[in-house]
Tab-separated table of C-alpha atoms in Angstrom:
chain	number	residue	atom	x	y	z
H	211	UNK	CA	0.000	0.000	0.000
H	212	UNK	CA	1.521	3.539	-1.211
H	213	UNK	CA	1.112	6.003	2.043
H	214	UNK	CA	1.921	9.705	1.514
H	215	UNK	CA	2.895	12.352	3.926
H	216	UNK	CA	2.208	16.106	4.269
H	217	UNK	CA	3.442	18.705	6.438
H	218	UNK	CA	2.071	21.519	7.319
H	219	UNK	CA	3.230	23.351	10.333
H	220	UNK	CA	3.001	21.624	13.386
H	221	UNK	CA	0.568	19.082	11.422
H	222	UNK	CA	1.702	15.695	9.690
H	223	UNK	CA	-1.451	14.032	7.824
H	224	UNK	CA	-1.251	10.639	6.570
H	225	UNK	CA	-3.147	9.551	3.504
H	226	UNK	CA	-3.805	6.706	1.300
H	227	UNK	CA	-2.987	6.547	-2.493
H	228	UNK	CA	-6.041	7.229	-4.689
H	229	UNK	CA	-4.367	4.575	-6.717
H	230	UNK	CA	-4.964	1.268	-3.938
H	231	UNK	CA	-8.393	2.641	-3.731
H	232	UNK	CA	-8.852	1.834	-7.526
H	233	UNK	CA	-6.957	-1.565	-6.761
H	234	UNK	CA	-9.161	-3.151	-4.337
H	235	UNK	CA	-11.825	-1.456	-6.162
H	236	UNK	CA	-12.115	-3.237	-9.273
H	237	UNK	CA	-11.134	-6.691	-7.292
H	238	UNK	CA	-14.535	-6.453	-5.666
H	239	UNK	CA	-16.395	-6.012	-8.826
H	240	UNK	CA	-14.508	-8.676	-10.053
H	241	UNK	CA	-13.095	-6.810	-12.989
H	242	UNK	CA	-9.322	-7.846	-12.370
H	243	UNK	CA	-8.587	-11.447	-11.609
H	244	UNK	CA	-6.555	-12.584	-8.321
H	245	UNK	CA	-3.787	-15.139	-9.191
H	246	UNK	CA	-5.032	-18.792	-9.072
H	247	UNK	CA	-2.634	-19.336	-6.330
H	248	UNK	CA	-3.998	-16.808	-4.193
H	249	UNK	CA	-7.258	-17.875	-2.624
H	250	UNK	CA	-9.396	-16.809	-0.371
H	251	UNK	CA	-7.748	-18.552	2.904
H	252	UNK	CA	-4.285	-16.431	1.454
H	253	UNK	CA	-6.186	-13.029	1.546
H	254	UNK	CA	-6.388	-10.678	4.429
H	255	UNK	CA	-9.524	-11.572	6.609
H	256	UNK	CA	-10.942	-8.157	5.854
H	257	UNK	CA	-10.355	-8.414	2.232
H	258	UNK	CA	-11.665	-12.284	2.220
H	259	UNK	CA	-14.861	-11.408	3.730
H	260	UNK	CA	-15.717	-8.417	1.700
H	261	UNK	CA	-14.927	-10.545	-1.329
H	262	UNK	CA	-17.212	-13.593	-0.035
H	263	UNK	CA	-20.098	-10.832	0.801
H	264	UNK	CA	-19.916	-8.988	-2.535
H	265	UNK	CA	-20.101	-12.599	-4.821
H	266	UNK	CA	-23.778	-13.199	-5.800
H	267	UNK	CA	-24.785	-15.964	-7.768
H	268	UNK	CA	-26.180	-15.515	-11.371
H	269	UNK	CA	-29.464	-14.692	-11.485
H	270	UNK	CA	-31.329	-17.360	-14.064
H	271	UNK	CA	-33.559	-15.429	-16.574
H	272	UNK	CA	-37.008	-15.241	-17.089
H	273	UNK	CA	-38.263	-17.811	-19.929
H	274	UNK	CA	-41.599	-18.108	-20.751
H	275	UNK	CA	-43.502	-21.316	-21.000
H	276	UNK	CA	-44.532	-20.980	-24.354
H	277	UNK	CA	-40.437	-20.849	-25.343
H	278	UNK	CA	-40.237	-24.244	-23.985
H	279	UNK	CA	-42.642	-25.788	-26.739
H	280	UNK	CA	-41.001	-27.325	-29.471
H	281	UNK	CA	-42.127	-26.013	-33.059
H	282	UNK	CA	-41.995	-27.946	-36.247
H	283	UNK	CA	-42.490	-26.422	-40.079
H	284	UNK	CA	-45.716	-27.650	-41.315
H	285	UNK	CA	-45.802	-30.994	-43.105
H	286	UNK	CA	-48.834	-33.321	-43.985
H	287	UNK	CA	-50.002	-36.154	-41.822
H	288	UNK	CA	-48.144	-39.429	-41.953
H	289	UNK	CA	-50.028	-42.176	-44.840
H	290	UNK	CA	-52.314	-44.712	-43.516
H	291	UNK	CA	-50.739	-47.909	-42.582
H	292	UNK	CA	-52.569	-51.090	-43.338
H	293	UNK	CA	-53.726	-52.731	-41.481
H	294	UNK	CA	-55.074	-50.796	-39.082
H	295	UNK	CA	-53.774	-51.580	-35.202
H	296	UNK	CA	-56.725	-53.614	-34.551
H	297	UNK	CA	-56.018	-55.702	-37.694
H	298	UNK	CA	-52.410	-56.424	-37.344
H	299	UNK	CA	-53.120	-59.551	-35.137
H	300	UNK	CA	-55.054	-61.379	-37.388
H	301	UNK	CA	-52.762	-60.548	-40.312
H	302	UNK	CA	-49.786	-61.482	-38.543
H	303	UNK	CA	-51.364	-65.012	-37.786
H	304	UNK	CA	-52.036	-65.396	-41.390
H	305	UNK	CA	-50.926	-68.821	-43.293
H	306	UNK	CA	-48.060	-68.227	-45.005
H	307	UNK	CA	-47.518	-71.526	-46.311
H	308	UNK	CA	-47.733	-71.842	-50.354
H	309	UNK	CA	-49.117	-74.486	-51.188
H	310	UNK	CA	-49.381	-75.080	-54.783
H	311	UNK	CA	-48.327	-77.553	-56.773
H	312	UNK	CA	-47.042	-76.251	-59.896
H	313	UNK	CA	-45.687	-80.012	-61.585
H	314	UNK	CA	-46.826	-83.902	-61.643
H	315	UNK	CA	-44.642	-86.454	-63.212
H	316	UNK	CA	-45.356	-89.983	-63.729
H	317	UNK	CA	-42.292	-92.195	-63.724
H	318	UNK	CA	-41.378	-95.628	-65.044
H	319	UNK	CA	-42.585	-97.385	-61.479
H	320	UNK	CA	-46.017	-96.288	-62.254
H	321	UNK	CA	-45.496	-94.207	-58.781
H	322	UNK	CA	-46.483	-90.171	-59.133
H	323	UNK	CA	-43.906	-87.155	-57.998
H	324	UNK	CA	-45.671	-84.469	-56.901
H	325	UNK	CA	-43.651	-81.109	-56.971
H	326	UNK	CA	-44.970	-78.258	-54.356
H	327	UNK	CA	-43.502	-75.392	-53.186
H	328	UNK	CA	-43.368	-77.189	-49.722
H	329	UNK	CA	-40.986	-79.973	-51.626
H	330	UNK	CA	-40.552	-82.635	-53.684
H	331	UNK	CA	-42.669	-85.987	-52.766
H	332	UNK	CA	-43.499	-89.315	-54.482
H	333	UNK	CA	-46.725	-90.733	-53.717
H	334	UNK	CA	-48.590	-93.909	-54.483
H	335	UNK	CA	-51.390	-93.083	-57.129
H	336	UNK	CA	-53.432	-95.752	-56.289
H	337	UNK	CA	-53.756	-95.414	-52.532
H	338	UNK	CA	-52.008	-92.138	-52.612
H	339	UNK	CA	-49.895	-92.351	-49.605
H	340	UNK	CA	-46.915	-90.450	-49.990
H	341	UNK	CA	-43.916	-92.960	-50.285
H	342	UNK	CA	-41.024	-90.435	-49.956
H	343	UNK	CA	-39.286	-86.832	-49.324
H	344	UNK	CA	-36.612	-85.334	-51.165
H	345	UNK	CA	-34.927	-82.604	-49.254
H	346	UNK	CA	-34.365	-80.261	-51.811
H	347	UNK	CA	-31.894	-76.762	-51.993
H	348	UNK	CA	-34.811	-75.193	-53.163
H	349	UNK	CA	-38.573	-75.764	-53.057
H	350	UNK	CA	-39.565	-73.386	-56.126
H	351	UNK	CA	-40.022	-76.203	-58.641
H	352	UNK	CA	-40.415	-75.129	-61.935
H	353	UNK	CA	-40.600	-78.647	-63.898
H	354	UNK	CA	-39.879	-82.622	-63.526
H	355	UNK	CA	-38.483	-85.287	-65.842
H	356	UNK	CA	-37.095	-88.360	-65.802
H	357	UNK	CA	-34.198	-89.635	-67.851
H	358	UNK	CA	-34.183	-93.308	-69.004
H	359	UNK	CA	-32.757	-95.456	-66.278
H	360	UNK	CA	-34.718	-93.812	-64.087
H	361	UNK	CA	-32.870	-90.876	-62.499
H	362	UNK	CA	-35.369	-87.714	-61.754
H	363	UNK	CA	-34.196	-84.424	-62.602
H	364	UNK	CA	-35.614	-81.117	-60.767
H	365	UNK	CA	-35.633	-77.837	-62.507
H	366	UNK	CA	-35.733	-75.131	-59.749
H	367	UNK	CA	-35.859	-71.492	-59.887
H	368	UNK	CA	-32.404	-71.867	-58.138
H	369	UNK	CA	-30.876	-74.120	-60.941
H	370	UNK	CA	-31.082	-77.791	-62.174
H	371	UNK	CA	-30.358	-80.723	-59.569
H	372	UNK	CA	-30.361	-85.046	-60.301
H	373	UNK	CA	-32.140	-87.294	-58.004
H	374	UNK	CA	-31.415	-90.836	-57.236
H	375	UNK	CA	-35.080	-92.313	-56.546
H	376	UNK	CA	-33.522	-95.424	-55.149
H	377	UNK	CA	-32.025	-93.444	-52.680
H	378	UNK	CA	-33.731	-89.873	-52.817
H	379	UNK	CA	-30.085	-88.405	-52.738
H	380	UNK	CA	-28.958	-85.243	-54.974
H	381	UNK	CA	-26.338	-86.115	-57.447
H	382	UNK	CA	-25.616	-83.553	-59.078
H	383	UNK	CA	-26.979	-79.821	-59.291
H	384	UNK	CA	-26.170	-76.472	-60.112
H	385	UNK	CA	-25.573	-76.561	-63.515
H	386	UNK	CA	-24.136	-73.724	-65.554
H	387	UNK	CA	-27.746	-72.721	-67.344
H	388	UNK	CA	-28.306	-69.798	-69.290
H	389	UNK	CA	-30.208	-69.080	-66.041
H	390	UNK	CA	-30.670	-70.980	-62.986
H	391	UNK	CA	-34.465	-69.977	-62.929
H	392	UNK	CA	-35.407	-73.567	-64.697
H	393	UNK	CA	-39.174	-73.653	-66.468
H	394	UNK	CA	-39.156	-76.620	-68.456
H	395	UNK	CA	-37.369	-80.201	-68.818
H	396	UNK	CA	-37.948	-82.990	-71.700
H	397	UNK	CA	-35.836	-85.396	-72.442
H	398	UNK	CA	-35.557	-86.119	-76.765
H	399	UNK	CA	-35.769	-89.371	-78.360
H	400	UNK	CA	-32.244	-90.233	-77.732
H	401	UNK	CA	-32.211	-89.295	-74.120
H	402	UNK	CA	-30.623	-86.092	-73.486
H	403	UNK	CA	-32.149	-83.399	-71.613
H	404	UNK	CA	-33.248	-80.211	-72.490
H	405	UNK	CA	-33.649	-77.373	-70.120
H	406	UNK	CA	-35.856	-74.158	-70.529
H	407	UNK	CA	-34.637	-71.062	-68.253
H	408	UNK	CA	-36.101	-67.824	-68.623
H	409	UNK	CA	-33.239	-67.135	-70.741
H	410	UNK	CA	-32.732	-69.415	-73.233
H	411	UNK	CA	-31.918	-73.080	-73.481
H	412	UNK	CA	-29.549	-75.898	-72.807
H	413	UNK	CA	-28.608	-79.399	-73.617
H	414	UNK	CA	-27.592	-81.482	-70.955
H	415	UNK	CA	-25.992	-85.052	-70.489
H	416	UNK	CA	-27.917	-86.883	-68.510
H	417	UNK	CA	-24.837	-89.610	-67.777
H	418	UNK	CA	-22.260	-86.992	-67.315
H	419	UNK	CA	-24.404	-84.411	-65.846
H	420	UNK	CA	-22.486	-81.400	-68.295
H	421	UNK	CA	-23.754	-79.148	-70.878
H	422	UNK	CA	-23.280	-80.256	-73.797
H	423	UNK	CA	-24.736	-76.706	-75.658
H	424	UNK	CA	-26.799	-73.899	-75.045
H	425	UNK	CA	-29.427	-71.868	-76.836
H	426	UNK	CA	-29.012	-68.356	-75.385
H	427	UNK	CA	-30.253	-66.082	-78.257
H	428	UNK	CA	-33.530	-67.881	-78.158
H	429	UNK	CA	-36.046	-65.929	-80.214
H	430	UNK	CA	-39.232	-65.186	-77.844
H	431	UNK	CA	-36.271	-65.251	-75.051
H	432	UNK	CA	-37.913	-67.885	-72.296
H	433	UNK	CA	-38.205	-71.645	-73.145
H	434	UNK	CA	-41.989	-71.607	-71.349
H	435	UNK	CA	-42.587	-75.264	-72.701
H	436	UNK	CA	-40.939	-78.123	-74.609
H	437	UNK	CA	-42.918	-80.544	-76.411
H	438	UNK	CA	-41.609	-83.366	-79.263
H	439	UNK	CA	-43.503	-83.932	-82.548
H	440	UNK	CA	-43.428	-87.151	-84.099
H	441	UNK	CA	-40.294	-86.874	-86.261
H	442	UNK	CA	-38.846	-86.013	-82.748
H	443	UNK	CA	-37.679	-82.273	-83.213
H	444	UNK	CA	-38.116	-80.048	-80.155
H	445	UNK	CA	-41.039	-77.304	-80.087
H	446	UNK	CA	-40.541	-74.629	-78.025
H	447	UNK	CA	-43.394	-72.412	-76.036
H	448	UNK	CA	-41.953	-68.771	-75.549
H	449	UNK	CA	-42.901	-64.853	-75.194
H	450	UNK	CA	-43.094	-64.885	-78.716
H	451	UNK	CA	-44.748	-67.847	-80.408
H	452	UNK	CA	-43.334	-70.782	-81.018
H	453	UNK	CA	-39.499	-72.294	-82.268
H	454	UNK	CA	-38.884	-75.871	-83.578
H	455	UNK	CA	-35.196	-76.647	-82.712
H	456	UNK	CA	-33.461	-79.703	-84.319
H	457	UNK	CA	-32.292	-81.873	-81.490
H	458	UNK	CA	-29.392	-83.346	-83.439
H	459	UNK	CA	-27.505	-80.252	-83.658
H	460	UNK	CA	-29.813	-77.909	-81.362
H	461	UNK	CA	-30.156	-75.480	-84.699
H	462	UNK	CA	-33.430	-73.211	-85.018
H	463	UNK	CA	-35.540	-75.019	-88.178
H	464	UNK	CA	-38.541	-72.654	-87.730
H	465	UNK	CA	-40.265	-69.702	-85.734
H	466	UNK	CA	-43.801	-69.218	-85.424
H	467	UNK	CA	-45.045	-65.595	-84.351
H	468	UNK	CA	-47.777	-63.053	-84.935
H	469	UNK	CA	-49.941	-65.565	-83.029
H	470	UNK	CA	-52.897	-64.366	-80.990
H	471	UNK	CA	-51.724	-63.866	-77.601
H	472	UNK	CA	-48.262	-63.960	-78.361
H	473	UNK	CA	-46.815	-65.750	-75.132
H	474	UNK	CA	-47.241	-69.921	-75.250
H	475	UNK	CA	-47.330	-71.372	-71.858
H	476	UNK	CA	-48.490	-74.688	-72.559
H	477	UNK	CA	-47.750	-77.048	-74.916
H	478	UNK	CA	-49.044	-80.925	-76.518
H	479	UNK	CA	-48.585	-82.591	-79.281
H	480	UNK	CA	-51.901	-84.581	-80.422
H	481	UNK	CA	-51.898	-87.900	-81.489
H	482	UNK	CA	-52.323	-86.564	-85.156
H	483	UNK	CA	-48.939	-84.647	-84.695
H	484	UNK	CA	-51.186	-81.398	-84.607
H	485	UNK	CA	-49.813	-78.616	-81.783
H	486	UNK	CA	-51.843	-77.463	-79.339
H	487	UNK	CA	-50.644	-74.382	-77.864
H	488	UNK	CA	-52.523	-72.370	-74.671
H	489	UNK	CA	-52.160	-68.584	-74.519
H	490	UNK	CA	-52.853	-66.034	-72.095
H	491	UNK	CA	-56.534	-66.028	-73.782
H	492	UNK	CA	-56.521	-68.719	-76.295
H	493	UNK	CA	-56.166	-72.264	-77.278
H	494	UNK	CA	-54.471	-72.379	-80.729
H	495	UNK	CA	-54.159	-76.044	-83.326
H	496	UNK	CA	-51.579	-75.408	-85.502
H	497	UNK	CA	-49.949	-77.336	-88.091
H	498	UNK	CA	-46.813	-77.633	-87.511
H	499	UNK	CA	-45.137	-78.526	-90.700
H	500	UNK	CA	-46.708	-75.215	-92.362
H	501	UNK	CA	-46.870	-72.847	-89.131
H	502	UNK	CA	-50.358	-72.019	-90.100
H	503	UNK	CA	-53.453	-71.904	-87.516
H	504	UNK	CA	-55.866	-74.845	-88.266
H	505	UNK	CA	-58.452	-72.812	-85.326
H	506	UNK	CA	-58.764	-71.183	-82.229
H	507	UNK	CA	-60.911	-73.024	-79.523
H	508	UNK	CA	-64.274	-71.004	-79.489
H	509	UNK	CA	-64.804	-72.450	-76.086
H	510	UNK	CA	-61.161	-70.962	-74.544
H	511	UNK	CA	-61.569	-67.752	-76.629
H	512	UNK	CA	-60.652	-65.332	-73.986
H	513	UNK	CA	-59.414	-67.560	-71.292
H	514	UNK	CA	-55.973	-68.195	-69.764
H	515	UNK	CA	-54.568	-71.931	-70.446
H	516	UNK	CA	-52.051	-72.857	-68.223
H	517	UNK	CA	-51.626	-76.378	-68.738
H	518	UNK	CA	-53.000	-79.492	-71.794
H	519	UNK	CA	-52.751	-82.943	-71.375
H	520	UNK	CA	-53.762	-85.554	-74.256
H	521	UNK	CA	-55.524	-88.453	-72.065
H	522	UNK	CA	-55.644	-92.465	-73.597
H	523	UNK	CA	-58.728	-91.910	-74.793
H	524	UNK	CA	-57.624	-89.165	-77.022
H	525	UNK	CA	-58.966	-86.364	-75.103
H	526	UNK	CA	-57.826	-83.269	-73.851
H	527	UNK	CA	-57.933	-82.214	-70.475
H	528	UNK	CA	-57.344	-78.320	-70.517
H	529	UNK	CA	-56.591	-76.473	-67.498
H	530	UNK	CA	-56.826	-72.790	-66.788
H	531	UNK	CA	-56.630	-70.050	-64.300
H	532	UNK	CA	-59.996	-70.075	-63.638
H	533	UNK	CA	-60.875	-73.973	-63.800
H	534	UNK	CA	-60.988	-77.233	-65.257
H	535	UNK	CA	-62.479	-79.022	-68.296
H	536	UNK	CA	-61.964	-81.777	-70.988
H	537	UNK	CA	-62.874	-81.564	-75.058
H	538	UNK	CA	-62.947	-83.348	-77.811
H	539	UNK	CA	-60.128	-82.422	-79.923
H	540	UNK	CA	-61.791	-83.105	-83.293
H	541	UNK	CA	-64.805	-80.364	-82.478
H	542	UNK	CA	-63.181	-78.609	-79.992
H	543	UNK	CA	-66.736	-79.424	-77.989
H	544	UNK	CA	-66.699	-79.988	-73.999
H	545	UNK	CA	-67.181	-83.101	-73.041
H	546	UNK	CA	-67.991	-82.722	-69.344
H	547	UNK	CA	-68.879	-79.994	-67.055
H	548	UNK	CA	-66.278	-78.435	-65.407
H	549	UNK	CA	-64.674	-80.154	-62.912
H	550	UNK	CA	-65.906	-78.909	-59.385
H	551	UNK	CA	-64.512	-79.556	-56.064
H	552	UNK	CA	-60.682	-78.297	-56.735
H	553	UNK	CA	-58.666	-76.685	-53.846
H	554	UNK	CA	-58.386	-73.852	-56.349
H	555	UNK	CA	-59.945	-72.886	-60.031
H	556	UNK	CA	-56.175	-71.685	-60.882
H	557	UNK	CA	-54.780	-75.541	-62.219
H	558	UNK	CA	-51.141	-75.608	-62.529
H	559	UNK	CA	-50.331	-78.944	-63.713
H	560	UNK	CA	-51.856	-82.224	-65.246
H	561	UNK	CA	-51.378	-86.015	-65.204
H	562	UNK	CA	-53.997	-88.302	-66.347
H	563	UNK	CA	-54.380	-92.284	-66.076
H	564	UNK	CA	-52.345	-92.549	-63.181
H	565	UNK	CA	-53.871	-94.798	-60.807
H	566	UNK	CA	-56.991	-94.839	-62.808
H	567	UNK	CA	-57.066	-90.778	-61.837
H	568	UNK	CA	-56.978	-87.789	-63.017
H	569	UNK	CA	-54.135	-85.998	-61.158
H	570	UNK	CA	-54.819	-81.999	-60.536
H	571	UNK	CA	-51.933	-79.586	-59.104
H	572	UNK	CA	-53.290	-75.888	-58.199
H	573	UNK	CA	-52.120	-73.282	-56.699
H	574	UNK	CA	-53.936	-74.605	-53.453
H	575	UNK	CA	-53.062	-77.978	-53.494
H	576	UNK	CA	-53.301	-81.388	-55.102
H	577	UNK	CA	-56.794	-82.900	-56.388
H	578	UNK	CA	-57.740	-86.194	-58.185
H	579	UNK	CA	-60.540	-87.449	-59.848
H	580	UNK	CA	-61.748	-90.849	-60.986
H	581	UNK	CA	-64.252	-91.333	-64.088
H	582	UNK	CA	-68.265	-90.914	-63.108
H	583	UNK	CA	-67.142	-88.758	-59.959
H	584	UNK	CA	-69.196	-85.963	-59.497
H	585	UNK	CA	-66.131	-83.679	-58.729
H	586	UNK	CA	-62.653	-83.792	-57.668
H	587	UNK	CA	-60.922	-84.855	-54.207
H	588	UNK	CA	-58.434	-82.894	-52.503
H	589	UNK	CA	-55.674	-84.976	-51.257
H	590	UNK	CA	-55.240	-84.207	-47.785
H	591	UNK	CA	-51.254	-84.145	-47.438
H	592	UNK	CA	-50.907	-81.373	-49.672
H	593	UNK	CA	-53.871	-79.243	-48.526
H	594	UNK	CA	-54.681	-76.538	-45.739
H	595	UNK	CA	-57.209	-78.117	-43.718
H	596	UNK	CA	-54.090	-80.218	-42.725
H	597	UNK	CA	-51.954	-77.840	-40.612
């Protein structure tokens, strides 16, 4: 502290420095900072206490309540969700399960494989109890065939796979397709298979289990169908029309477009050698040597075929997406009703004279059907009512 003295006569006056004044000051309004080492318990009592008495703590502002209330730019409502809370339950108990059964094959045992999108099973058609399983890679069956000693061969929408029935062991699979989503398998007159993918088609070894060629600039793109005519050339069902390929050297020998419809998805070959072709609302005969339409079916005019079987009686059992029925393929007129008592109207796949039955796959399950019944039988292994 700077003191200063003053004289005056007899008179000495002692007085403080304006400047320490300032000093302490400005420390009590807390404008100059104390060193950090000097604290409060360093500091002069006097000084210490004025210090603690002059410290007040911050006063919080006023804030309205309405400041604390989030805002949000206007937007519209969130979309309706289906379902609707009190419909989720039942929805999320729904079946899920797909039952159909999109291919039947008949093999040289007289026994009939039933392909599902559950599996692969081989049943007895006479008693129809299911004789085996074949754990399969991939349920989504697309086709069946068997090759001549007997081995079955599986066209998936995940490739191509060999079954031994003796064993119901996969022996080969996984071929190197144009595309591994198979549609179609037939096996020629001299026993090799051909497979139909969605893009294009291939030969296939049977033995050896190799490609032996492939067909990938397919005109119409997706083999659909295979069927052989009697001098044993391959016709083939796409998105546009129909191709005849020579088996001997897999070489296009004709294309049939501009038909009505376009797409084939089902193919037979009668016992005439006439081609009967189903369309997304037709049934076409054509002759196949000259390409040209003999008629279209007045009775499927309009209607989607899905699938044509020749039976041994020489008629034809045609199968739709909205039901069954079976004509005579010299008038094209109906023979019988149409068939009732199917798991669904939408019929996938046909076998007849197996078992003395008519064999039905649909997209609901498997149905068969004996002459003089008054409708068809669901079989109850491949239905819903069997949980």
């Amino acid at each position: 502290m700077a003191m200063g003295i003053v004289s005056k006569g007899n008179v000495t006056v002692v007085s403080i420095c304006k400047r320490t004044n300032l000093l302490i000051t400005s420390i009590l309004l807390g404008l100059i900072a104390l060193p950090a080492a000097m604290s409060n318990d360093k500091l002069p009592r006097a000084y210490a206490q004025k210090i603690s008495n002059s410290v007040r703590p911050p006063k919080t502002p006023d804030i309205k309540p309405s400041e604390l209330t989030p805002t949000y730019p206007a937007s519209a409502p969130p979309p309706r969700v289906e379902p609707l809370p009190n419909q989720r339950g039942v929805q999320e108990h729904k079946q899920e399960t797909d039952y159909r059964v999109s291919n039947l094959l008949s093999d040289f045992t007289g026994n009939l494989w039933v392909g599902s999108w559950r599996g692969l099973s081989r049943i007895d058609p006479n008693t129809g109890k299911i004789i085996a399983r074949v754990s399969l890679p991939n349920v989504a069956i697309g086709a069946l065939a068997q090759d001549k000693v007997g081995r079955l061969w599986v066209g998936s929408y995940e490739g191509l796979i060999r079954v031994e029935p003796r064993t119901n062991e996969i022996t080969a699979q996984n071929l190197f397709l144009p595309s591994k989503r198979v549609l179609s398998l037939l096996l020629d007159k001299r026993g090799y298979l051909w497979a139909g993918t969605d893009s294009g088609l291939a030969l296939i070894s049977p033995d050896q289990g190799l490609i032996m060629t492939t067909l990938k600039n397919l005109p119409g793109v997706s083999a659909n169908t295979l069927t052989l005519d009697a001098e044993g050339n391959l016709w083939i069902g796409t998105l546009d029309g129909l191709v005849r390929v020579n088996t001997a050297n897999a070489l296009i020998m004709k294309r049939i477009g501009d038909l009505p419809g376009t797409t084939v998805q089902a193919l037979a070959i009668s016992p005439e050698g006439l081609i009967w072709a189903g369309m997304p609302n037709n049934l076409l005969v054509i002759n196949p040597k000259t390409g040209a339409v003999l008629r279209s079916v007045t009775r499927l005019r309009g209607r989607d075929v899905t699938s044509l079987r020749f039976a041994k009686d020489g008629s034809i059992w045609v199968g739709t997406n909205n039901g069954l029925l079976r004509l005579n393929p010299n008038t094209g007129a109906v023979l019988d009703e149409e068939v009732t008592g199917l798991p669904s109207s939408r019929v996938l796949a046909i076998v007849p004279d197996v078992g003395n039955k008519l064999w039905i796959g649909t997209s609901e399950g498997l149905a068969w059907l004996m002459p003089k019944m008054g409708s068809a039988k669901p079989h109850i292994a491949f239905s819903r009512a069997v949980k």
